[in-house]
Amino acid sequence: MCFGAQVVKMPRVSLIRRLATILAVALGMSAASAEIPRATLIHNARVFDGTGAPAVVEDVLIEGDRIVAVGRNVKRPHGTRVIDGRGMTLIPGLHDLHTHLRAPAFDAPDDFGKAYAAYLLAGVTTVNDYSLSGEMIAPVRDMTKPGGIAAPHLELAVRIGVPGGHGTEFGWGDFFTLQVSTPRSAHLAMKKALAYRPDVIKVFADGWRYGRDPDLNSINEDTLAAIVADAHAAGIPVITHTVTLREAKIAALAGVDSVGHGVGDAPVDAELIDLMKKNRMAYIATLATYEPQENRTFMPGEWASMRPAERAREEARMAKPLETIAAYDSKRWAIMQGNIRALKAAGIRIGIGTDAGITGTYHGSSTIREIRWLTQLGFTPAEALVAATSTSAGIMGLDKVEGTIKPGMRADLVLVAGKPDEKIEDLYNVRHVWVAGRHQDLIALRKLADGPTPTPMPVTKMAGPIDTGARSDGRTDLDTLPVESSESGTDASKILFARPVDPRSGRKLMLTARMGARAKPFAQLIVPLTKGAVTLADASAFTGVAFDARGSGRYSLAFDTYGVQPDDWFHANFEAGESVQEVRVPFSALQGQGAFDPKSLRSLMIRLHGDPGATTWLEIGNLRFYR
């Protein structure tokens, strides 16, 4: 209620807030960090509620993380913050159901915080991230809790593919993309995947390479159906990488919630539309990543919203003579646009996703570009906003929580100058953003996104032991899980590792590898220094790395360092013979670009080298930092 100047009994929520502040001071905490968020009233805005109904001038009251009232002249508690929404439109937070947040979309090191900021600045409050392994999910959630790194709601995926299929060819190892080929292997992989409590399962189901490269392997219906059955039993949606008409039909028969990317080899037909309707399968086209970039132009608002490095990349492209668009790209692009028109006419749900992070598909601004593309393919601006809000929420099974503006829904809201439901380019005029009722500092987010400094990350000081064989569960002394990787390619090297027990010296890591067919092949064991190698490890109290080694071949050691691109990671070669010997690699011996920073480490990599087709091995133990 609005009490004016009356003397009244303190409302219970105000009393709780005051007690929380007193307790925070008593505990030496900042009052701001402990304070229950006060109520906010967005007053006299045009409210486009995400259902498709016409916008109406109303008030919206937020308390905590929820919308509690919508209407004219809404009463509010004493002390409510009031935002004047006159001349502006309030919409539900936007969605992007297909992103790769570790990839910056241009030549730069990965930076989660900058990617998150770009979405918030664009009014995107829910994002699906497909650039994770299961081990990364918990640390990402921890670092983005309220009070941590500002982020939209993150729907984090575990990735599944088929041997020799898309998603498995980049050298990231079987663990990053779990590989299955039968229902039996699918159930086994899903047991491993579900243990990480993912929000979504991403399946690389289709191996078509767009007519420009040899096709990769595709998943079969029975295996995909087994994944879907286990995911749905756990209440988790499944979205597939699907790019052909044939595989879209298999996805529908298997019961997936949506295909991602969309059909690009042929026009959709009546059979697919019937299957999609029968199985309630949706469609996420990622037009923003398939639009030819050779002749791409930008609206003024879009250009202003981009990061300096993104504009520099585009300016460099536009300064060169116009490149010819490849015939297969042009043909696919025409097919994909026609398919959107056909699926809309058939009443198929179409959500918003971009594949952002892929080169030239920029975080945040590409989401609005994707929405704009729908308005050029038969959607009204209002229909495109529904696709980006309630429809996308429904695809993820979140429509009871987000995607519309009504009492009881989570307060994910965007206040936009103008009328984006009538003029879609007004989406670039974001003025306020709330994520679960928390008002976002857009000025600070812009400074973070545009600045050259990496986002500050949580740091753990290293104690010394890394992997001494002390644990029997396969994890390191740091409670991290070693994983294998190699060079990229479908004919890449293969590595296996085990932990045989030596009665005299305990558990060691035994690595065996068969080198791939390409020149200078390698296989490596990645040893994360923090969970999932997400946050940072500080080894500045030490001089270098030491371990006991036995082997017969060529080896090197490298550090994944935050803010440094993989080609510039610091590394050093070492040797090992038939008998066990201690190897010491001082930090001063590491080679790389610039100065080595032992306070910004994420993982240590032990790499095996050899000739193409050769087999090699290495045994290491008592891996540690030394002083």
XYZ file of C-alpha atoms in Angstrom:
627
model
C 0.000 0.000 0.000
C 0.972 3.636 -0.379
C 0.751 5.079 3.126
C 1.623 8.713 2.390
C 2.354 10.611 5.637
C 0.234 8.416 7.908
C 1.729 6.784 10.988
C 1.212 3.074 10.505
C 2.418 -0.256 11.765
C 5.566 -1.321 9.897
C 4.745 -3.924 7.223
C 6.272 -7.331 7.806
C 8.417 -7.145 4.651
C 9.895 -3.830 5.783
C 10.639 -5.265 9.232
C 12.400 -8.259 7.695
C 14.416 -5.955 5.464
C 15.499 -3.830 8.429
C 16.430 -6.898 10.501
C 18.452 -8.258 7.588
C 20.360 -4.988 7.359
C 21.081 -4.974 11.108
C 22.277 -8.586 10.916
C 24.501 -7.786 7.939
C 26.188 -4.944 9.807
C 26.638 -7.147 12.867
C 28.344 -9.788 10.724
C 30.599 -7.260 9.033
C 28.902 -7.656 5.657
C 27.785 -4.856 3.388
C 24.151 -4.004 3.918
C 23.619 -3.809 0.174
C 24.684 -7.411 -0.375
C 22.336 -8.758 2.292
C 19.343 -6.484 1.745
C 16.183 -8.024 0.377
C 15.541 -6.281 -2.972
C 12.981 -3.527 -2.536
C 9.847 -3.350 -4.660
C 9.929 -1.658 -8.047
C 6.974 -0.132 -9.882
C 7.263 0.388 -13.638
C 4.698 3.131 -14.120
C 2.671 4.034 -17.198
C 4.590 1.901 -19.710
C 3.038 0.273 -22.750
C 2.984 -3.350 -21.620
C 3.412 -5.945 -24.354
C 2.850 -9.076 -22.298
C 4.311 -11.664 -24.693
C 1.035 -13.455 -25.424
C 0.398 -11.545 -28.653
C -2.283 -9.342 -27.142
C -2.023 -5.639 -28.052
C 0.108 -3.479 -25.786
C -1.761 -1.637 -23.013
C -0.563 1.244 -20.844
C -0.301 -0.246 -17.348
C 1.778 -0.422 -14.189
C 3.847 -3.485 -13.305
C 4.902 -4.096 -9.700
C 7.948 -6.252 -8.893
C 8.642 -7.633 -5.423
C 11.669 -9.822 -4.933
C 12.113 -11.895 -8.094
C 8.436 -11.921 -9.105
C 5.833 -9.814 -10.830
C 3.102 -9.319 -8.220
C 0.668 -6.953 -9.941
C -0.185 -5.677 -13.429
C -2.822 -3.039 -14.084
C -3.774 0.603 -13.895
C -2.901 2.614 -10.768
C -1.298 -0.339 -8.993
C -0.795 0.290 -5.282
C 2.704 -0.255 -3.995
C 4.498 -0.698 -0.672
C 6.166 2.235 1.043
C 9.661 2.836 -0.308
C 8.933 1.323 -3.704
C 11.274 2.476 -6.445
C 9.283 3.977 -9.316
C 10.472 3.846 -12.940
C 8.645 6.227 -15.268
C 7.760 4.201 -18.354
C 5.943 6.896 -20.315
C 6.755 6.669 -24.019
C 8.374 3.272 -23.542
C 7.297 -0.349 -23.940
C 7.792 -3.059 -21.334
C 8.341 -6.531 -22.805
C 9.276 -9.899 -21.299
C 12.987 -10.676 -21.395
C 14.140 -12.038 -24.740
C 15.560 -15.537 -25.314
C 18.422 -16.927 -27.358
C 18.124 -20.707 -27.487
C 21.413 -21.402 -29.297
C 24.701 -19.821 -28.253
C 28.328 -20.729 -27.602
C 29.309 -18.351 -24.826
C 32.985 -19.351 -24.667
C 33.479 -18.365 -28.320
C 33.687 -14.586 -28.869
C 32.759 -14.617 -32.610
C 35.978 -12.809 -33.524
C 39.691 -13.311 -32.939
C 40.012 -12.941 -29.153
C 40.335 -15.052 -25.991
C 37.159 -16.487 -24.492
C 35.450 -14.339 -21.859
C 32.197 -15.487 -20.261
C 31.545 -12.158 -18.538
C 31.726 -10.101 -21.730
C 29.395 -12.524 -23.503
C 26.903 -12.371 -20.632
C 27.057 -8.575 -20.641
C 26.333 -8.413 -24.367
C 23.078 -10.325 -23.890
C 21.918 -8.243 -20.947
C 22.619 -5.052 -22.884
C 20.392 -6.401 -25.684
C 17.560 -7.262 -23.301
C 18.176 -11.013 -23.543
C 17.490 -12.525 -20.132
C 17.590 -16.272 -20.929
C 20.344 -17.949 -22.958
C 21.057 -21.571 -23.889
C 24.803 -22.271 -23.775
C 26.080 -25.171 -25.885
C 29.817 -24.641 -25.292
C 30.166 -26.625 -22.059
C 31.156 -29.990 -20.722
C 29.308 -31.494 -17.785
C 32.191 -30.625 -15.452
C 31.728 -26.925 -16.261
C 28.056 -26.679 -15.302
C 28.377 -26.394 -11.502
C 31.222 -23.821 -11.499
C 29.427 -21.681 -14.095
C 26.299 -21.722 -11.958
C 28.302 -20.848 -8.853
C 30.098 -17.879 -10.385
C 26.865 -16.400 -11.793
C 24.824 -16.543 -8.592
C 23.462 -13.170 -7.401
C 26.422 -11.126 -6.255
C 28.747 -12.856 -8.727
C 29.296 -12.220 -12.429
C 26.214 -10.554 -13.950
C 24.517 -12.949 -16.364
C 21.183 -13.788 -17.930
C 19.496 -17.009 -16.861
C 21.739 -19.732 -18.267
C 20.255 -22.927 -19.648
C 23.370 -25.092 -19.642
C 23.687 -28.079 -21.951
C 25.458 -31.402 -21.999
C 26.463 -32.254 -25.568
C 25.981 -35.656 -27.214
C 27.082 -36.739 -30.678
C 27.963 -39.806 -32.707
C 31.469 -41.105 -33.431
C 32.711 -39.342 -36.528
C 29.836 -36.855 -36.339
C 29.625 -33.089 -36.046
C 30.618 -31.771 -32.620
C 33.241 -34.479 -32.173
C 35.753 -33.313 -34.795
C 37.368 -30.397 -32.972
C 39.809 -32.337 -30.813
C 38.028 -31.666 -27.521
C 37.800 -35.314 -26.564
C 34.983 -37.759 -26.007
C 34.054 -36.227 -22.674
C 33.237 -32.764 -24.018
C 30.812 -34.279 -26.517
C 29.663 -37.677 -25.278
C 29.608 -40.138 -28.174
C 26.893 -42.720 -28.760
C 25.849 -44.982 -31.626
C 23.214 -47.326 -30.161
C 20.334 -47.041 -27.671
C 22.438 -48.963 -25.158
C 25.315 -46.502 -25.411
C 22.810 -43.622 -25.331
C 21.370 -44.753 -22.000
C 24.893 -45.081 -20.596
C 25.836 -41.598 -21.785
C 22.617 -40.105 -20.435
C 23.298 -41.579 -17.013
C 26.615 -39.713 -17.036
C 25.041 -36.556 -18.478
C 22.125 -36.329 -16.046
C 24.462 -36.588 -13.062
C 25.565 -33.019 -13.902
C 21.979 -31.696 -13.719
C 21.965 -30.003 -17.132
C 19.098 -27.748 -18.204
C 19.034 -29.063 -21.766
C 20.553 -31.846 -23.851
C 22.132 -30.788 -27.148
C 22.463 -33.621 -29.685
C 24.611 -33.285 -32.803
C 22.253 -35.385 -34.877
C 23.034 -34.420 -38.478
C 26.333 -34.778 -40.317
C 25.511 -32.869 -43.511
C 28.237 -30.278 -44.198
C 26.165 -27.972 -46.410
C 27.507 -29.299 -49.704
C 30.944 -27.782 -49.187
C 32.717 -30.516 -47.161
C 32.417 -34.307 -46.924
C 29.433 -35.341 -44.811
C 29.945 -36.583 -41.270
C 27.987 -39.304 -39.495
C 24.362 -38.818 -38.403
C 22.432 -40.330 -35.512
C 19.796 -43.017 -36.026
C 16.223 -42.744 -34.782
C 16.446 -45.457 -32.107
C 19.549 -43.927 -30.506
C 18.052 -40.426 -30.568
C 14.772 -41.720 -29.140
C 16.668 -43.330 -26.240
C 18.296 -39.974 -25.437
C 14.924 -38.221 -25.605
C 13.241 -40.809 -23.359
C 15.859 -40.426 -20.626
C 15.904 -36.629 -20.886
C 12.119 -36.290 -20.774
C 11.915 -38.657 -17.830
C 14.157 -36.179 -16.023
C 12.099 -33.184 -17.218
C 14.822 -31.900 -19.551
C 14.281 -30.783 -23.173
C 16.331 -32.058 -26.115
C 17.397 -29.790 -28.969
C 19.259 -31.203 -31.950
C 21.743 -29.900 -34.485
C 19.599 -30.707 -37.515
C 20.174 -29.257 -40.981
C 18.554 -31.656 -43.482
C 14.992 -32.607 -44.301
C 15.647 -36.308 -43.742
C 17.180 -35.829 -40.308
C 14.452 -33.363 -39.289
C 11.926 -36.151 -39.858
C 14.026 -38.522 -37.749
C 14.200 -35.881 -35.004
C 10.416 -35.504 -35.042
C 9.884 -39.276 -34.915
C 12.319 -39.510 -32.001
C 10.335 -36.866 -30.088
C 12.899 -34.070 -29.724
C 11.591 -30.737 -28.472
C 13.105 -28.668 -31.249
C 15.540 -28.887 -34.085
C 18.290 -26.306 -34.089
C 19.643 -24.579 -37.238
C 16.793 -25.640 -39.488
C 16.466 -27.447 -42.782
C 18.853 -26.081 -45.406
C 19.117 -28.786 -48.071
C 15.522 -28.837 -49.336
C 12.133 -27.178 -48.846
C 10.130 -28.595 -45.952
C 7.326 -30.876 -47.091
C 3.908 -31.938 -45.846
C 5.328 -35.099 -44.261
C 7.708 -33.138 -42.041
C 5.043 -30.603 -41.087
C 2.637 -33.392 -40.128
C 5.332 -35.095 -38.040
C 6.230 -31.826 -36.307
C 2.593 -31.147 -35.446
C 1.975 -34.691 -34.244
C 5.060 -34.652 -32.010
C 4.871 -30.927 -31.076
C 8.380 -30.343 -32.343
C 9.494 -26.725 -32.648
C 11.998 -25.047 -34.944
C 14.984 -22.803 -34.138
C 16.471 -21.611 -37.422
C 19.638 -19.673 -36.357
C 19.256 -17.453 -39.408
C 21.805 -15.010 -37.991
C 24.647 -17.460 -38.518
C 23.559 -18.686 -41.969
C 22.924 -15.261 -43.459
C 25.798 -14.656 -45.929
C 28.253 -12.271 -44.314
C 29.985 -11.104 -47.489
C 27.385 -8.391 -48.180
C 25.908 -8.024 -44.693
C 24.895 -4.518 -43.582
C 23.877 -3.145 -40.184
C 21.210 -0.774 -38.947
C 22.455 2.266 -36.969
C 21.121 0.915 -33.676
C 22.702 -2.474 -34.303
C 26.037 -0.902 -35.214
C 26.012 1.222 -32.052
C 25.258 -1.830 -29.912
C 28.274 -3.816 -31.135
C 31.587 -4.048 -29.323
C 34.554 -2.050 -30.691
C 36.336 -5.221 -31.830
C 33.208 -6.363 -33.669
C 32.887 -3.051 -35.501
C 36.603 -3.139 -36.348
C 36.195 -6.593 -37.869
C 33.240 -5.463 -39.962
C 34.981 -2.255 -41.025
C 37.949 -4.295 -42.236
C 35.626 -6.541 -44.241
C 33.724 -3.636 -45.780
C 36.975 -1.894 -46.753
C 37.850 -4.804 -49.057
C 36.281 -5.578 -52.449
C 32.993 -7.429 -52.104
C 33.559 -11.183 -52.013
C 31.410 -13.553 -54.053
C 28.911 -15.577 -52.044
C 29.502 -19.290 -52.617
C 26.757 -21.004 -54.595
C 26.000 -23.524 -51.833
C 25.666 -20.731 -49.257
C 23.337 -18.738 -51.487
C 21.173 -21.783 -52.254
C 20.949 -22.825 -48.594
C 20.077 -19.281 -47.517
C 17.186 -19.114 -49.973
C 15.905 -22.519 -48.830
C 16.082 -21.570 -45.152
C 14.116 -18.362 -45.691
C 11.428 -20.189 -47.653
C 11.184 -22.821 -44.928
C 10.490 -20.184 -42.274
C 7.601 -18.847 -44.348
C 6.213 -22.347 -44.905
C 6.488 -23.417 -41.269
C 4.880 -20.212 -40.019
C 1.991 -20.696 -42.438
C 1.596 -24.245 -41.089
C 1.432 -23.053 -37.473
C 4.728 -24.599 -36.322
C 6.284 -22.972 -33.256
C 9.395 -21.019 -34.191
C 11.793 -19.913 -31.451
C 14.787 -17.624 -31.412
C 18.375 -18.901 -31.535
C 21.462 -17.579 -33.287
C 24.481 -19.903 -32.901
C 26.234 -16.800 -31.564
C 29.932 -17.215 -30.902
C 30.464 -18.680 -34.353
C 32.630 -16.294 -36.378
C 30.743 -13.114 -37.203
C 27.644 -14.055 -35.195
C 28.038 -11.634 -32.318
C 26.630 -12.137 -28.855
C 23.589 -10.056 -27.990
C 23.181 -8.006 -31.147
C 22.687 -11.170 -33.229
C 19.660 -12.104 -31.133
C 17.899 -8.918 -32.189
C 19.059 -9.501 -35.760
C 17.450 -12.970 -35.634
C 14.189 -11.435 -34.419
C 14.360 -8.832 -37.173
C 14.843 -11.548 -39.783
C 11.522 -13.098 -38.787
C 9.804 -9.794 -39.581
C 11.204 -10.019 -43.094
C 9.871 -13.549 -43.519
C 6.190 -13.125 -42.745
C 6.090 -12.285 -39.032
C 4.681 -9.020 -37.774
C 6.879 -7.288 -35.163
C 4.449 -8.431 -32.465
C 4.606 -12.042 -33.696
C 8.408 -11.917 -33.738
C 8.407 -10.684 -30.126
C 6.113 -13.555 -29.143
C 8.600 -15.955 -30.774
C 11.426 -14.414 -28.730
C 9.526 -14.502 -25.439
C 6.637 -16.870 -24.686
C 7.240 -19.262 -27.598
C 10.931 -19.685 -26.806
C 10.119 -20.118 -23.105
C 7.605 -22.799 -24.033
C 10.125 -24.702 -26.154
C 12.320 -24.950 -23.049
C 9.385 -25.923 -20.825
C 9.747 -22.629 -18.936
C 6.468 -20.975 -19.914
C 5.078 -21.346 -16.377
C 8.032 -19.305 -15.089
C 9.015 -16.794 -17.767
C 8.164 -15.429 -21.170
C 5.042 -13.397 -20.319
C 4.157 -10.454 -18.090
C 1.577 -11.426 -15.504
C 1.426 -11.851 -11.718
C 3.424 -14.792 -10.438
C 5.887 -14.860 -13.320
C 9.588 -14.265 -12.745
C 10.453 -10.604 -13.226
C 12.594 -10.892 -16.360
C 11.689 -7.611 -18.015
C 13.007 -5.130 -20.569
C 11.939 -1.500 -20.883
C 12.472 -0.244 -24.425
C 12.173 3.287 -25.768
C 9.633 3.164 -28.584
C 7.201 0.508 -29.782
C 9.084 -2.652 -30.789
C 5.797 -4.520 -31.233
C 5.118 -2.134 -34.123
C 8.640 -1.160 -35.203
C 11.064 -3.996 -34.485
C 14.234 -1.886 -34.756
C 13.172 -0.128 -31.549
C 14.537 -3.235 -29.788
C 17.949 -1.599 -30.029
C 16.733 1.148 -27.635
C 16.982 -0.822 -24.376
C 16.708 1.448 -21.337
C 16.243 -0.915 -18.359
C 16.682 -4.659 -17.827
C 15.588 -6.792 -14.874
C 16.702 -10.398 -14.354
C 14.661 -12.129 -11.649
C 13.769 -8.706 -10.295
C 17.362 -7.491 -10.136
C 17.886 -4.229 -11.967
C 20.940 -4.496 -14.210
C 23.594 -1.778 -14.313
C 23.714 -1.204 -18.060
C 26.441 1.432 -17.834
C 28.772 -0.958 -15.988
C 27.880 -3.778 -18.374
C 28.685 -1.630 -21.397
C 32.042 -0.709 -19.886
C 32.799 -4.394 -19.249
C 31.722 -5.534 -22.720
C 33.670 -2.821 -24.548
C 36.784 -2.749 -22.382
C 40.049 -4.546 -23.180
C 40.430 -6.031 -19.693
C 39.179 -9.613 -19.169
C 36.265 -10.084 -16.791
C 37.569 -10.644 -13.232
C 37.077 -14.285 -12.287
C 37.050 -16.178 -8.972
C 40.538 -17.402 -8.033
C 41.671 -20.422 -5.993
C 45.173 -20.490 -4.495
C 46.997 -23.707 -5.238
C 48.283 -25.786 -2.322
C 50.878 -27.753 -4.294
C 49.582 -31.279 -5.055
C 47.787 -31.619 -8.376
C 47.476 -35.365 -8.961
C 49.388 -37.564 -6.524
C 47.186 -40.654 -6.845
C 45.658 -40.022 -3.436
C 42.083 -40.490 -4.640
C 40.479 -43.713 -5.810
C 37.588 -42.162 -7.752
C 39.587 -41.048 -10.794
C 39.658 -37.404 -9.769
C 42.717 -35.321 -8.944
C 43.749 -34.002 -5.545
C 42.022 -30.779 -6.649
C 38.712 -32.664 -7.156
C 38.893 -32.139 -10.901
C 38.432 -34.693 -13.663
C 41.266 -35.210 -16.192
C 40.023 -35.469 -19.783
C 41.601 -36.392 -23.090
C 41.847 -34.331 -26.263
C 43.779 -34.158 -29.528
C 44.248 -32.158 -32.704
C 41.064 -31.558 -34.701
C 39.751 -33.700 -37.549
C 37.822 -36.923 -37.976
C 41.145 -38.749 -38.418
C 42.670 -37.227 -35.264
C 44.835 -38.973 -32.691
C 43.252 -41.175 -30.028
C 44.308 -41.255 -26.394
C 43.304 -43.414 -23.458
C 44.435 -43.114 -19.873
C 44.171 -45.340 -16.843
C 45.358 -45.376 -13.245
C 47.105 -48.680 -12.559
C 48.174 -49.195 -8.948
C 51.871 -49.804 -8.305
C 52.314 -51.409 -4.847
C 55.540 -49.433 -4.393
C 54.551 -46.010 -5.699
C 50.746 -45.893 -5.695
C 48.469 -44.747 -8.524
C 49.971 -43.186 -11.598
C 48.498 -41.916 -14.820
C 49.227 -44.208 -17.753
C 48.659 -42.518 -21.124
C 48.644 -44.389 -24.427
C 48.004 -42.765 -27.784
C 47.785 -43.641 -31.442
C 48.778 -40.677 -33.567
C 46.389 -39.419 -36.227
C 46.917 -39.034 -39.961
C 47.577 -35.310 -40.227
C 51.016 -33.722 -40.066
C 52.373 -33.100 -36.564
C 49.673 -35.044 -34.709
C 49.368 -34.985 -30.939
C 47.234 -36.321 -28.117
C 47.034 -34.839 -24.659
C 45.656 -35.188 -21.170
C 44.033 -32.044 -19.808
C 44.284 -31.726 -16.037
C 41.934 -28.954 -14.837
C 43.302 -26.909 -11.946
C 39.794 -25.813 -10.973
C 36.429 -27.548 -11.542
C 35.858 -27.706 -15.266
C 38.769 -25.265 -15.785
C 36.245 -22.413 -15.513
C 37.594 -20.255 -12.686
C 41.247 -19.469 -12.110
C 44.111 -21.114 -10.214
C 46.807 -19.029 -8.545
C 50.173 -20.851 -8.478
C 52.245 -17.731 -7.817
C 53.568 -19.208 -4.566
C 55.456 -21.826 -6.585
C 58.432 -21.975 -8.937
C 57.191 -24.552 -11.425
C 55.644 -27.984 -12.024
C 57.208 -31.333 -11.145
C 56.226 -34.956 -11.715
C 57.691 -38.427 -11.984
C 57.790 -39.692 -15.565
C 58.570 -42.800 -17.551
C 58.091 -43.169 -21.280
C 59.562 -43.391 -24.744
C 58.750 -40.501 -27.044
C 58.419 -36.750 -27.408
C 56.401 -34.769 -24.886
C 55.461 -31.239 -23.881
C 53.625 -29.475 -21.081
C 51.410 -26.397 -21.484
C 49.114 -24.186 -19.402
C 45.672 -22.974 -20.433
C 45.942 -19.374 -19.231
C 42.951 -17.031 -18.946
C 43.024 -14.145 -21.397
C 45.450 -15.925 -23.722
C 44.455 -17.645 -26.951
C 45.355 -21.349 -27.364
C 48.045 -20.736 -29.968
C 49.830 -18.520 -27.443
C 49.569 -20.770 -24.361
C 52.842 -21.150 -22.488
C 54.578 -24.477 -23.024
C 57.825 -26.391 -22.632
C 59.190 -29.678 -23.993
C 60.398 -32.483 -21.739
C 61.818 -35.966 -22.097
C 61.175 -39.289 -20.358
C 63.050 -42.573 -20.522
C 62.402 -46.218 -19.706
C 63.151 -45.699 -16.017
C 61.261 -43.345 -13.718
C 62.816 -39.922 -13.323
C 61.663 -36.644 -11.827
C 60.878 -33.925 -14.357
C 60.902 -30.290 -13.266
C 59.538 -27.555 -15.497
C 60.227 -24.126 -13.988
C 57.812 -21.380 -14.955
C 60.804 -19.438 -16.248
C 61.369 -22.119 -18.913
C 57.883 -21.772 -20.404
C 57.680 -20.240 -23.861
C 54.792 -18.078 -25.002
C 53.650 -14.586 -25.898
C 54.311 -11.909 -23.278
C 54.857 -12.690 -19.610
C 53.613 -15.889 -17.988
C 51.003 -15.180 -15.288
C 50.842 -17.959 -12.674
C 47.763 -16.299 -11.111
C 45.512 -16.908 -14.147
C 45.827 -20.644 -14.822
C 42.910 -22.898 -15.726
C 44.409 -26.251 -16.658
C 47.659 -28.072 -17.282
C 48.099 -30.135 -20.436
C 50.495 -33.025 -20.922
C 50.941 -33.648 -24.624
C 52.262 -36.720 -26.445
C 53.835 -36.210 -29.891
C 54.709 -38.721 -32.589
C 54.738 -39.506 -36.265
C 51.412 -40.093 -38.072
C 50.101 -43.551 -37.272
C 52.646 -44.202 -34.509
C 51.785 -45.454 -31.024
C 53.306 -43.826 -27.965
C 52.907 -43.877 -24.203
C 53.766 -41.979 -21.036
C 53.445 -42.729 -17.332
C 53.361 -39.860 -14.851
C 52.909 -39.664 -11.093
C 53.080 -37.260 -8.183
C 52.104 -34.268 -10.338
C 52.552 -31.111 -8.282
C 53.655 -27.504 -8.106
C 57.031 -27.097 -6.432
C 58.545 -24.134 -4.611
